[in-house]
Short mmCIF file of C-alpha atoms and ligand atoms in Angstrom, two decimals:
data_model
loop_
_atom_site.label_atom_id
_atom_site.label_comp_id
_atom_site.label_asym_id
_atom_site.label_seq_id
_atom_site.Cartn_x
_atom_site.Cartn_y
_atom_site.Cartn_z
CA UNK A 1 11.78 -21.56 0.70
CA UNK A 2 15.19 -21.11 -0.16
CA UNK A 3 17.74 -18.78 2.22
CA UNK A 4 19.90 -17.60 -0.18
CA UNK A 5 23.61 -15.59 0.38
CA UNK A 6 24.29 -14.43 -3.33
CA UNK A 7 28.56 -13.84 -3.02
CA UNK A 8 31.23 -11.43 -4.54
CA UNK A 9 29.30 -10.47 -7.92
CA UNK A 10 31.13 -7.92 -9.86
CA UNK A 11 28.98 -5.16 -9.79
CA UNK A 12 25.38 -4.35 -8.98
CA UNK A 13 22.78 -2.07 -10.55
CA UNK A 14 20.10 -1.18 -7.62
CA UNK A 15 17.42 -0.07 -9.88
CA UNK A 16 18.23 3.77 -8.76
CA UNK A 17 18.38 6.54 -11.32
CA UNK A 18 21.88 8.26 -12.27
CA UNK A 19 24.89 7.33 -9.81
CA UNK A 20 22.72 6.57 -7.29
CA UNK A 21 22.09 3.06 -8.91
CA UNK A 22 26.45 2.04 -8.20
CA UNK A 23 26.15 0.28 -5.35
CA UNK A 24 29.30 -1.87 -6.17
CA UNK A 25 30.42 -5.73 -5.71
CA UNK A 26 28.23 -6.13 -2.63
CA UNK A 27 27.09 -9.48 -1.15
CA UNK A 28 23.63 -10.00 -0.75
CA UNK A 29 21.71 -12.23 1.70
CA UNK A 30 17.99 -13.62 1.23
CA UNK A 31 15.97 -14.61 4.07
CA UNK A 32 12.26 -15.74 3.36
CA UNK A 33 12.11 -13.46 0.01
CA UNK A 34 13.28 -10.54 1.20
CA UNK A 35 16.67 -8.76 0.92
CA UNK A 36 18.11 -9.14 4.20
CA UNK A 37 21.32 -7.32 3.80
CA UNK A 38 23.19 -5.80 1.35
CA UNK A 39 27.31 -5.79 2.46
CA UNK A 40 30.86 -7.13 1.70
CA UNK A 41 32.15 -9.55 2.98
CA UNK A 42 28.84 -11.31 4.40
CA UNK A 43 29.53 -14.90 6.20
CA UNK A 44 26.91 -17.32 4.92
CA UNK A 45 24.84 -19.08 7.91
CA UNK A 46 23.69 -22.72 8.02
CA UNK A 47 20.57 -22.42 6.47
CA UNK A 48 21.46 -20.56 2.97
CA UNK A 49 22.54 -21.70 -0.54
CA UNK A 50 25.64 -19.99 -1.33
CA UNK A 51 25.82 -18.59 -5.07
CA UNK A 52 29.03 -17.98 -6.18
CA UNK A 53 28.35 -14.65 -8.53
CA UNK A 54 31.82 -14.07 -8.90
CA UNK A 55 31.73 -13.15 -12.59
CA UNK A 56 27.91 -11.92 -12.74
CA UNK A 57 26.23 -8.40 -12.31
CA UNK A 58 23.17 -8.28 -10.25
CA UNK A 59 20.04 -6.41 -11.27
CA UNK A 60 16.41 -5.50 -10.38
CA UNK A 61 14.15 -8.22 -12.01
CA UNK A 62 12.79 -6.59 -15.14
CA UNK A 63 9.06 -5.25 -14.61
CA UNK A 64 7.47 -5.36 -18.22
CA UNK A 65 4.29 -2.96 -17.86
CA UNK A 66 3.19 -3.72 -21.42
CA UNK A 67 2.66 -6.93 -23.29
CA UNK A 68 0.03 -8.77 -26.01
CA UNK A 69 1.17 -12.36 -24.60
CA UNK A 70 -1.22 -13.97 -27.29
CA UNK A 71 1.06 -11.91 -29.69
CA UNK A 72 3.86 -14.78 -29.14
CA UNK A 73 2.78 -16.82 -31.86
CA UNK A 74 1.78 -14.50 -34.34
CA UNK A 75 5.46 -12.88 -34.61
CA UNK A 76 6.49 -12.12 -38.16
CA UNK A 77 3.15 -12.31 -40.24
CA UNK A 78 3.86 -11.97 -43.57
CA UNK A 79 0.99 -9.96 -44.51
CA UNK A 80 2.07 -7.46 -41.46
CA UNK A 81 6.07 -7.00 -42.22
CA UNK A 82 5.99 -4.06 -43.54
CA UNK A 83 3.08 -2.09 -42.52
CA UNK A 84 1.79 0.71 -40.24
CA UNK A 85 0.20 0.44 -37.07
CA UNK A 86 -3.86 0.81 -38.50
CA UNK A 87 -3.13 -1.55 -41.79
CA UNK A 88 -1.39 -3.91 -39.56
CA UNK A 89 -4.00 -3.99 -36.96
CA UNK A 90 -6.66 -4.72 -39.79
CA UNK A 91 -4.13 -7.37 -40.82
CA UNK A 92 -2.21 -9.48 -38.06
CA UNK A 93 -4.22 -9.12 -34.58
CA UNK A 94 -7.63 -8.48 -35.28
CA UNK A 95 -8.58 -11.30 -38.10
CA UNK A 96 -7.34 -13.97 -35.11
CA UNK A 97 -9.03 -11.92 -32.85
CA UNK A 98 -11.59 -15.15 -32.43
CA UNK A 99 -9.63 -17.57 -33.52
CA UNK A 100 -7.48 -17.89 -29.68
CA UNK A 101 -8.51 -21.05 -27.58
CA UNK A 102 -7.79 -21.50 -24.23
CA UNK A 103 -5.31 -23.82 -25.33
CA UNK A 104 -3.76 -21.62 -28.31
CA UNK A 105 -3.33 -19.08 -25.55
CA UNK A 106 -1.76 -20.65 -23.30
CA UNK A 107 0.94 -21.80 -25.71
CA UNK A 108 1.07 -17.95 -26.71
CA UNK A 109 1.65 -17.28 -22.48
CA UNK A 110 4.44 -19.71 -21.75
CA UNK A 111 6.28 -18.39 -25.44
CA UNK A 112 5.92 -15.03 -24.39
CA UNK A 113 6.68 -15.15 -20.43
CA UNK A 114 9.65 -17.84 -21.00
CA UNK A 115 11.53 -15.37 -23.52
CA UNK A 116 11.25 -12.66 -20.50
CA UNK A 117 12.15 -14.94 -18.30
CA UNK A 118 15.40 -15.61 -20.15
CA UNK A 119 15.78 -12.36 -20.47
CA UNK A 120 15.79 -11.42 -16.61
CA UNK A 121 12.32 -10.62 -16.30
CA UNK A 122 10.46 -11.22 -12.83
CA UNK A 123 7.19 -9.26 -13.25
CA UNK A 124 4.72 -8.68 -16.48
CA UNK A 125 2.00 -6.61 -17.02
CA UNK A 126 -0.13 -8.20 -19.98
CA UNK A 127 -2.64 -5.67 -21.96
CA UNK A 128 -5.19 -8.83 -23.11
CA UNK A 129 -7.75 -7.64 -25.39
CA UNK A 130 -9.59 -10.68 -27.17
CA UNK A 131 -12.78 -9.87 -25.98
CA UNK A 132 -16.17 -9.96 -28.07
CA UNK A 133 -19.82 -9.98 -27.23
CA UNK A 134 -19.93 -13.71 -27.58
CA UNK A 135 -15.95 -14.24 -26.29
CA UNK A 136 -15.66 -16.40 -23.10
CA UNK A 137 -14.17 -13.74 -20.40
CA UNK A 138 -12.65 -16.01 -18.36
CA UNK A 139 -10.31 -17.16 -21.25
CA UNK A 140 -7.70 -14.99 -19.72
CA UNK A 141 -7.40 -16.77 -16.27
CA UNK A 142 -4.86 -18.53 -17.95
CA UNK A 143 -2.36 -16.31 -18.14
CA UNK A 144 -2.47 -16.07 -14.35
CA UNK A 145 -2.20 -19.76 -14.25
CA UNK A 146 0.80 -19.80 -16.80
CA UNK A 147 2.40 -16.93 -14.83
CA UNK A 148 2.11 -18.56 -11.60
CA UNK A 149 3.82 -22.17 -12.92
CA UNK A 150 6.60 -20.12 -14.03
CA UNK A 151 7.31 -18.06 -10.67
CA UNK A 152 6.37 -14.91 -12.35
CA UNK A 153 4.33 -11.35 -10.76
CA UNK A 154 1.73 -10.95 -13.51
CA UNK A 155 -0.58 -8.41 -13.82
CA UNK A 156 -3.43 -8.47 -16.04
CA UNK A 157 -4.28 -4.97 -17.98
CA UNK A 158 -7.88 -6.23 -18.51
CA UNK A 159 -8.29 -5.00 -22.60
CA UNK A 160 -11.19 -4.96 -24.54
CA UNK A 161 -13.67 -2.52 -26.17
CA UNK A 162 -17.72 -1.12 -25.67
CA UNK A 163 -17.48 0.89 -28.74
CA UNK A 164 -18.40 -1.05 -31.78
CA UNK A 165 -16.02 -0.47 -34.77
CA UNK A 166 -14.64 2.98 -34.34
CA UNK A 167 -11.09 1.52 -34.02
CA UNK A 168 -8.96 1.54 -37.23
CA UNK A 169 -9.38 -1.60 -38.97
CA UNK A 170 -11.26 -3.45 -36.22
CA UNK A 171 -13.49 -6.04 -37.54
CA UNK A 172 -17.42 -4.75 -38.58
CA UNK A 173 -18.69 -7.84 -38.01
CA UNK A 174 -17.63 -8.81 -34.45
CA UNK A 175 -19.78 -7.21 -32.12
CA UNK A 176 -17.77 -5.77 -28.96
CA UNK A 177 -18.50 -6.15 -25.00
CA UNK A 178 -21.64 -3.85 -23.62
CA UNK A 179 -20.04 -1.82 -21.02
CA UNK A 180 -22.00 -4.31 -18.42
CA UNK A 181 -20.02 -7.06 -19.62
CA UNK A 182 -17.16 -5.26 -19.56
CA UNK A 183 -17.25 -4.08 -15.88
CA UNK A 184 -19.22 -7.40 -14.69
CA UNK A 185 -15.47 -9.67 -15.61
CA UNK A 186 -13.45 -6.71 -14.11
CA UNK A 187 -15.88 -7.33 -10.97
CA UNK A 188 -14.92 -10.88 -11.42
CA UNK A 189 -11.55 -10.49 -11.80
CA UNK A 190 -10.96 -7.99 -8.89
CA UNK A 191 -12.29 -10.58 -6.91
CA UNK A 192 -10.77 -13.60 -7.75
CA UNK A 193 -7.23 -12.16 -8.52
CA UNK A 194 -7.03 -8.95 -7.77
CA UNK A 195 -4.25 -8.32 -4.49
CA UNK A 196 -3.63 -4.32 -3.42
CA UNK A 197 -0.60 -5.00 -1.44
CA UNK A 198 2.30 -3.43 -2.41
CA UNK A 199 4.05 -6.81 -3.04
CA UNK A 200 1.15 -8.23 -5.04
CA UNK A 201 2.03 -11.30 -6.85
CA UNK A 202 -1.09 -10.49 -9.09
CA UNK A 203 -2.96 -7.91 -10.08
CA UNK A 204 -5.71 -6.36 -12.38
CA UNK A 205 -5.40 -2.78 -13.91
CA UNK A 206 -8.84 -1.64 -16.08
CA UNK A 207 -7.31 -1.37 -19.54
CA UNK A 208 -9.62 -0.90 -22.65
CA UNK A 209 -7.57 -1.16 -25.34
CA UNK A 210 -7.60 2.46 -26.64
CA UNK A 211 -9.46 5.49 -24.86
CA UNK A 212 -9.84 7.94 -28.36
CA UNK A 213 -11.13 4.41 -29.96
CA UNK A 214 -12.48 1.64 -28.24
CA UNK A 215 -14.79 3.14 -25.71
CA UNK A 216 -17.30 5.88 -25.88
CA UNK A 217 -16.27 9.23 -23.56
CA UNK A 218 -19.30 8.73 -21.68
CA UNK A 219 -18.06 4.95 -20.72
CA UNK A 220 -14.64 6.63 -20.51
CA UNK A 221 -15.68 8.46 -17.63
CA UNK A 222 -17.68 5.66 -15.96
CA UNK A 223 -14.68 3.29 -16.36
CA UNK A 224 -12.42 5.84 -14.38
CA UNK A 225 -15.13 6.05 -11.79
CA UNK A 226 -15.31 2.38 -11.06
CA UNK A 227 -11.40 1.48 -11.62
CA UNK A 228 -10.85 4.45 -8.53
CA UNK A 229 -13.97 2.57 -6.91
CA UNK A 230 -12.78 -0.42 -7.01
CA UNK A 231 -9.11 0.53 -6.12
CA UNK A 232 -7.74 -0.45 -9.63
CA UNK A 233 -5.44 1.48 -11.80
CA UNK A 234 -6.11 2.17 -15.26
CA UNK A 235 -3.65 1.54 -18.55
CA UNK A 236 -4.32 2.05 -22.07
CA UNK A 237 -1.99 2.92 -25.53
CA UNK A 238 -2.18 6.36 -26.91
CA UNK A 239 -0.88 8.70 -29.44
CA UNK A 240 1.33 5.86 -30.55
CA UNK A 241 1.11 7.37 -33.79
CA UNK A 242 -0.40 10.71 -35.19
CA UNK A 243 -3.23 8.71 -36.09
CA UNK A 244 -4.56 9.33 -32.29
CA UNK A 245 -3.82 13.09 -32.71
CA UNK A 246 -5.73 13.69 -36.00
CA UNK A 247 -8.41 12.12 -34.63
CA UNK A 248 -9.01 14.03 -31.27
CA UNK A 249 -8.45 16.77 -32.84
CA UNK A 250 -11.11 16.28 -35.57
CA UNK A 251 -13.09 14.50 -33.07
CA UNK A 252 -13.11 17.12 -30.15
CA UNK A 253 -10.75 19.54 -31.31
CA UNK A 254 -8.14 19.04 -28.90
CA UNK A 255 -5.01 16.87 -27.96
CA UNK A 256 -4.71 13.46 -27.05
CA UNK A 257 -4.06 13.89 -23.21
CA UNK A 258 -6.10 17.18 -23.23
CA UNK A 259 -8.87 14.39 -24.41
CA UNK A 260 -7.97 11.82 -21.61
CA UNK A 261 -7.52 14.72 -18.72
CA UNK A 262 -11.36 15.88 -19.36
CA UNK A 263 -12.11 12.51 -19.01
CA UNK A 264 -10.77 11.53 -15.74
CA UNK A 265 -7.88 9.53 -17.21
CA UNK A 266 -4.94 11.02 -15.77
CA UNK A 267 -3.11 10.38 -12.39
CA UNK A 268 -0.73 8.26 -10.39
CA UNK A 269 -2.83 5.58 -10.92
CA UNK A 270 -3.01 6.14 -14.86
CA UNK A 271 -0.66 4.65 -17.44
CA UNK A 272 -0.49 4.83 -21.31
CA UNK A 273 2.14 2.35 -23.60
CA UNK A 274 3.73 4.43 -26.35
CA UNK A 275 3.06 8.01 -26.44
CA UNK A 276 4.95 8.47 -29.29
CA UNK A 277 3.12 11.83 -30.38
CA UNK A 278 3.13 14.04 -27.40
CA UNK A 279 3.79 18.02 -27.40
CA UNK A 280 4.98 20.67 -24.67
CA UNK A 281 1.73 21.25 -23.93
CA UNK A 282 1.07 17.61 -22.78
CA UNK A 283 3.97 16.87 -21.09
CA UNK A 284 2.50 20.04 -18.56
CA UNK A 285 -0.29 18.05 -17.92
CA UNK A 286 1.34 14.65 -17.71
CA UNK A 287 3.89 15.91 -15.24
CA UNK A 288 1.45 17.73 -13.01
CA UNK A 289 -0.53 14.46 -12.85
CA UNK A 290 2.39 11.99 -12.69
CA UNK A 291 0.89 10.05 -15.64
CA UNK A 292 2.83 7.28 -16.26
CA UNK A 293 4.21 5.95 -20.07
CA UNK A 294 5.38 2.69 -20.49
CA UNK A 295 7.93 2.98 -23.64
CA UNK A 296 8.19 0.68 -26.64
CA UNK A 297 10.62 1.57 -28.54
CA UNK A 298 10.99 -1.82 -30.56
CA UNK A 299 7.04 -1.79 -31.67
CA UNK A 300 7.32 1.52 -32.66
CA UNK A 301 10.11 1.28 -34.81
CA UNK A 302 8.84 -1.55 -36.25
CA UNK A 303 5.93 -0.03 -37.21
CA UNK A 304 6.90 2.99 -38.47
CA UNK A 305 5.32 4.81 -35.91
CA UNK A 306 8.89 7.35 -34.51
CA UNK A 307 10.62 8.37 -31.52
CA UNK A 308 8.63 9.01 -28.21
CA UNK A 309 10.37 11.92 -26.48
CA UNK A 310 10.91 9.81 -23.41
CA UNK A 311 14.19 11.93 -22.48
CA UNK A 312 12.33 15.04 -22.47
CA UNK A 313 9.33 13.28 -20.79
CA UNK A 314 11.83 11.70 -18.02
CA UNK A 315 13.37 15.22 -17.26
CA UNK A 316 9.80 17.14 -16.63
CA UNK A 317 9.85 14.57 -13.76
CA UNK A 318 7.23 12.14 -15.81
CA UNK A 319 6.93 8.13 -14.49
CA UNK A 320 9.05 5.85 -17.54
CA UNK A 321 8.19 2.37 -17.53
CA UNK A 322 9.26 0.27 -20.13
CA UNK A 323 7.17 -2.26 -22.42
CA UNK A 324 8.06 -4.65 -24.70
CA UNK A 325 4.82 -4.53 -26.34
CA UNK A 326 3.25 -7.75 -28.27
CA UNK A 327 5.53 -9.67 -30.30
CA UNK A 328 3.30 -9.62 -33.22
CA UNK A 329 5.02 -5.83 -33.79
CA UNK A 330 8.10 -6.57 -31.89
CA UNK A 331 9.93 -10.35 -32.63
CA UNK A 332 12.10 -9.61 -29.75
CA UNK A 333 9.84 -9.24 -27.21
CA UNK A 334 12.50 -9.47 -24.03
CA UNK A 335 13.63 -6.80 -21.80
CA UNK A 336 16.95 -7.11 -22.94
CA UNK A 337 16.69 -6.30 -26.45
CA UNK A 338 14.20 -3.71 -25.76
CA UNK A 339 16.27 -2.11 -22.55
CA UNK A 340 19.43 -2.02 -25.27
CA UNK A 341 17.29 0.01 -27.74
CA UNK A 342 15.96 2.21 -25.03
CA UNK A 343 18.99 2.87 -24.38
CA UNK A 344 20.59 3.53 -28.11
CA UNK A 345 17.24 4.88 -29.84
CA UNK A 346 17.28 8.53 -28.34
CA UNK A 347 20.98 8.99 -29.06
CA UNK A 348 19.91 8.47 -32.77
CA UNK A 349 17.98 11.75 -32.69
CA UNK A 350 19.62 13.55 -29.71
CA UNK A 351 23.00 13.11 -28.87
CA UNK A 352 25.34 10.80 -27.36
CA UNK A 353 24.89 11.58 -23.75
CA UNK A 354 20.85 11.39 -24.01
CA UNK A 355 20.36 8.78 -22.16
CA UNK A 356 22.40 6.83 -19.46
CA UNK A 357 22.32 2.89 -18.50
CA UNK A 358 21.34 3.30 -14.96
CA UNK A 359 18.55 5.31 -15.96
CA UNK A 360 17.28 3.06 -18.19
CA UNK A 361 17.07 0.32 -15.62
CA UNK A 362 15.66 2.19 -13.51
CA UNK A 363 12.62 3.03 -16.34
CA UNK A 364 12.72 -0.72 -16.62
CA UNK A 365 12.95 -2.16 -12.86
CA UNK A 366 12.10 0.10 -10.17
CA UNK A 367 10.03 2.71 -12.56
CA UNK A 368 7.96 -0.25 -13.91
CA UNK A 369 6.80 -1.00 -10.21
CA UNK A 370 6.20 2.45 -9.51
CA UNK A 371 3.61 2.75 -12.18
CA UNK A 372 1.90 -0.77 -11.34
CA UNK A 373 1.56 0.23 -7.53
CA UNK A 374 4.36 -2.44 -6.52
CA UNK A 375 6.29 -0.69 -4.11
CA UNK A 376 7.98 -3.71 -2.58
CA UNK A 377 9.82 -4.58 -5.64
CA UNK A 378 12.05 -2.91 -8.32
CA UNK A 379 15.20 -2.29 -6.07
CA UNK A 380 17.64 -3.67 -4.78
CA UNK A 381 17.77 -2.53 -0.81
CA UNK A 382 17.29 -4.29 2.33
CA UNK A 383 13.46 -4.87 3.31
CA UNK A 384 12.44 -5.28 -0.30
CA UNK A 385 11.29 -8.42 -2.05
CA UNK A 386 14.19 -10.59 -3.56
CA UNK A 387 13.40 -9.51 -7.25
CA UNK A 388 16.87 -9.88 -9.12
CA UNK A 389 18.38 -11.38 -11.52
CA UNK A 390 22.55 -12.70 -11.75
CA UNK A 391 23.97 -12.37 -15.18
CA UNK A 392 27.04 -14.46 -16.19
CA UNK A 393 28.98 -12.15 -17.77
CA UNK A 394 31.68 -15.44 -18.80
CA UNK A 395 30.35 -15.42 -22.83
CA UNK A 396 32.45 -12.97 -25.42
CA UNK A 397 30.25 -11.00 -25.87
CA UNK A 398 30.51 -9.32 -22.58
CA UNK A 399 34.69 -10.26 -22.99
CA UNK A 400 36.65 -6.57 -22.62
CA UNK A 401 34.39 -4.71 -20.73
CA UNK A 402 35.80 -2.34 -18.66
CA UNK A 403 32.69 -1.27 -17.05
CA UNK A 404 30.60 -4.84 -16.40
CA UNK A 405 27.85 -3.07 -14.43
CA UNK A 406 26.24 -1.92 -17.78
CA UNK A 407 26.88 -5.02 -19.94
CA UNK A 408 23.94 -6.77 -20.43
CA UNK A 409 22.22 -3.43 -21.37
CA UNK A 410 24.82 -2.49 -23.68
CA UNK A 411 26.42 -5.63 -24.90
CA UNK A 412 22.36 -6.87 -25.55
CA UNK A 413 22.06 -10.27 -27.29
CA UNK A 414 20.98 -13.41 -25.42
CA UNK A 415 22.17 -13.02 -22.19
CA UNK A 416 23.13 -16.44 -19.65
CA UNK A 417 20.96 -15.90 -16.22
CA UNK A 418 22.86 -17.81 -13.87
CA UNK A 419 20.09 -17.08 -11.59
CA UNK A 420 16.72 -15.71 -11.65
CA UNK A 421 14.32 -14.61 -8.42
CA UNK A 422 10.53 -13.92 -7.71
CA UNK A 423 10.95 -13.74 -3.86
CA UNK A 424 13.46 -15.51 -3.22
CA UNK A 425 11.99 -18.27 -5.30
CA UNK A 426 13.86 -19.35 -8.50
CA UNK A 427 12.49 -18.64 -12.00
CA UNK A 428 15.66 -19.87 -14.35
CA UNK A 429 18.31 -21.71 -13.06
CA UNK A 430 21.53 -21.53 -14.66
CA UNK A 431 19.81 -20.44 -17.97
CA UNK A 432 17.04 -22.84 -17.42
CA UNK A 433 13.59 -22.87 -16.31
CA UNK A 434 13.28 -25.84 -13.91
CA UNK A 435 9.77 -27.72 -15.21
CA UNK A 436 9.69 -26.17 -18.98
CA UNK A 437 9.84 -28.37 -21.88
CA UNK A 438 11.17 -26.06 -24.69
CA UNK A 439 11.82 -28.50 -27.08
CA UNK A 440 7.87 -29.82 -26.48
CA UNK A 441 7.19 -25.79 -26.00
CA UNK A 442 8.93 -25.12 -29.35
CA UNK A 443 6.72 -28.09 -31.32
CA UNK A 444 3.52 -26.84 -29.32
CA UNK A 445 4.51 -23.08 -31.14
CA UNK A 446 4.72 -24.85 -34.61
CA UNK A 447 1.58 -25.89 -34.09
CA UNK A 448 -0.27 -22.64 -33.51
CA UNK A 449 1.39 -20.75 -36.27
CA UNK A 450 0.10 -23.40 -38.40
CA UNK A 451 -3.60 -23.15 -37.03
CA UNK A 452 -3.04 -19.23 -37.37
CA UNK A 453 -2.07 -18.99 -40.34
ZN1 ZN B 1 0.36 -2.51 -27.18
#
């Protein structure tokens, strides 16, 4: 393994919140994957690779807690542009819900994790959900495989549904998991990839894909039991848009996370993606639980769906993660683009001091690993993993900055990675990921859009 001594950036962001994140042009030194010290001036010894990071900022590695990887080569259906999050549903995702091989999927994986990776990304949480009665579970091992040749954490948010039909637009003729089925793969899974230490390089988190839609509230309840059995956390999207509201409160005549608390689905170890839809009343509940959201601001503008009130939620002392969501409802499916609309989104609707850079790396680095149990990454501080990312701030874009710490959040765009970590171990080199073909990667895309069509 590489020793590294990363020298004289210009700034560095530690994944803190507010000021606390400035911890200025320090050297840092990386000894067996961990952060070994964090000063100026540091001499490098014998056995480290010097990096000269004299015009790069330093971050956190990116932890992306929600993704559709398959969703990488279904970006930009035609019959999906310009519709809501039900209609779209019925019309992009779940009519190729069958149609994935092993294969198309791991094309799908290495699309999707390569764009975060170019993006700064070390760790992804995938929500996989192309399960059916008749589906072959083990279908998703290879996003753990595809993860692991690229240097990445993964974590797999195992998806799927017991309930037959009952979510919008989900096909009436594909016949969904029986909740044995369901829990026998998540047995599987736990044992073959499933790692509890706070520095996990994989993990798996219980995730059916909706808990108003997919699963009935008795299996709601027996899910919790097992994932807190087992020692797994659970994820799942909700009240992305008022379609979830209407139908709790037609259903059982209450609110979304008033549905989800009866139910045993709140907690530290509890995350939802969107939450777009959430009132005073829920953020009580959310807060008193530490309930975790991961935001996806990109999907939900693209779909219509509004603003999540991820300020508010973030001052009641709620966990913010942040998710790019599948790229079937988001083309831009890297934590730079969506990071940069994090960022600019709430000022739309608030004001222009609603939300500040460091904060939203810290949603997207250190709160990400907070909410997926990984407590050895997400800063920047001696004794944690080497996580981080170096971005070259030498392009125009980032030319006239007079505060380079928050450029590649604010300047967005394709950013150049001079280097990229998992710890300690390199991901992209000098905007490159060593052992990727894109050009054979790019035809291999082509390919599956034209068997998906
Ligand atoms: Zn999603």
């Amino acid at each position: 393994m590489t020793n590294w001594l990363i020298k004289n950036p210009i700034d560095v962001l530690n994944g803190a919140p507010g000021r606390d994140a400035r911890v200025g042009g320090v050297d840092i030194r990386v000894r067996d994957g961990v952060i070994a010290e964090m000063a100026p001036g540091l001499a490098a010894a014998a056995d480290e690779t010097t990096v000269d990071a004299s015009r790069c900022v330093v971050y956190p590695g990116w932890v992306n807690t929600h993704h559709h990887l398959f969703q990488a080569v279904l970006k930009g259906v035609p019959e999906g542009i310009d519709k809501r999050l039900f209609d779209w549903l019925r019309l992009v995702p779940y009519p190729r819900l069958t149609r994935f091989t092993p294969e198309l999927l791991r094309v799908a994986a290495k699309v999707g994790l390569a764009e975060l990776a170019l993006s700064g990304t070390t760790t992804c949480a995938d929500h996989h959900y192309l399960y059916h009665r008749d589906g072959d579970p083990t279908m998703a091992d290879v996003l753990f495989e595809v993860a692991e040749e690229m240097g990445l954490r993964f974590v797999l948010c195992r998806g799927g549904q017991t309930q037959p039909a009952a979510h919008p637009g989900y096909p009436k003729d594909l016949a969904p998991e029986t909740l044995d089925q369901f829990l026998g793969d998540i047995q599987r899974l736990h044992g073959r990839f499933h790692d509890p230490a706070p520095n996990a390089k994989q993990r798996v988190i219980i995730a059916p894909a909706t808990p108003t839609f997919s699963v009935s509230p008795q299996d709601l309840r027996v899910i919790a039991a097992e994932a807190r059995r087992m020692g797994l956390r659970l994820h799942s999207h909700l009240s992305e848009t008022e379609g979830y509201v209407d139908y709790c409160a037609e259903h059982y005549g209450m609110r979304p996370v008033e549905f989800v608390a009866e139910h045993d689905w709140v907690g530290e170890d509890v995350y939802y993606a969107h939450m777009v839809h959430v009132d005073e009343s829920e953020f009580s509940i959310l807060a008193q639980t530490k309930t975790g959201i991961a935001h996806c601001p990109q999907s939900n503008a693209r779909l219509g769906s509004g603003i999540g009130p991820i300020p508010a939620m973030a001052e009641r002392g709620i966990p913010i993660s942040i998710g790019v969501d599948g790229a079937a409802s988001n083309e831009a499916a890297d934590m730079i683009s969506e990071t940069h609309e994090a960022w600019l989104v709430h000022r739309t609707r608030m004001d222009a001091a609603a939300t500040h850079v460091e904060d939203v790396v810290h949603w997207g680095t250190r709160g990400g690993a907070e909410i997926l149990g990984l407590d050895a990454i997400g800063t920047l501080a001696v004794g944690q993993d080497a996580d981080l990312v170096l971005y070259d701030l030498d392009a125009p874009r980032y030319c006239g900055m007079h505060d380079p710490a928050i450029a590649p959040v604010t300047c967005a765009g394709t950013p150049h990675i001079k280097l990229s970590m998992m710890q300690g171990r390199t991901i992209v080199d000098d905007g490159v990921i060593p052992g990727l073909d894109m050009g054979e990667l790019a035809r291999e895309a082509a390919a599956a859009v034209r068997e998906l069509v």
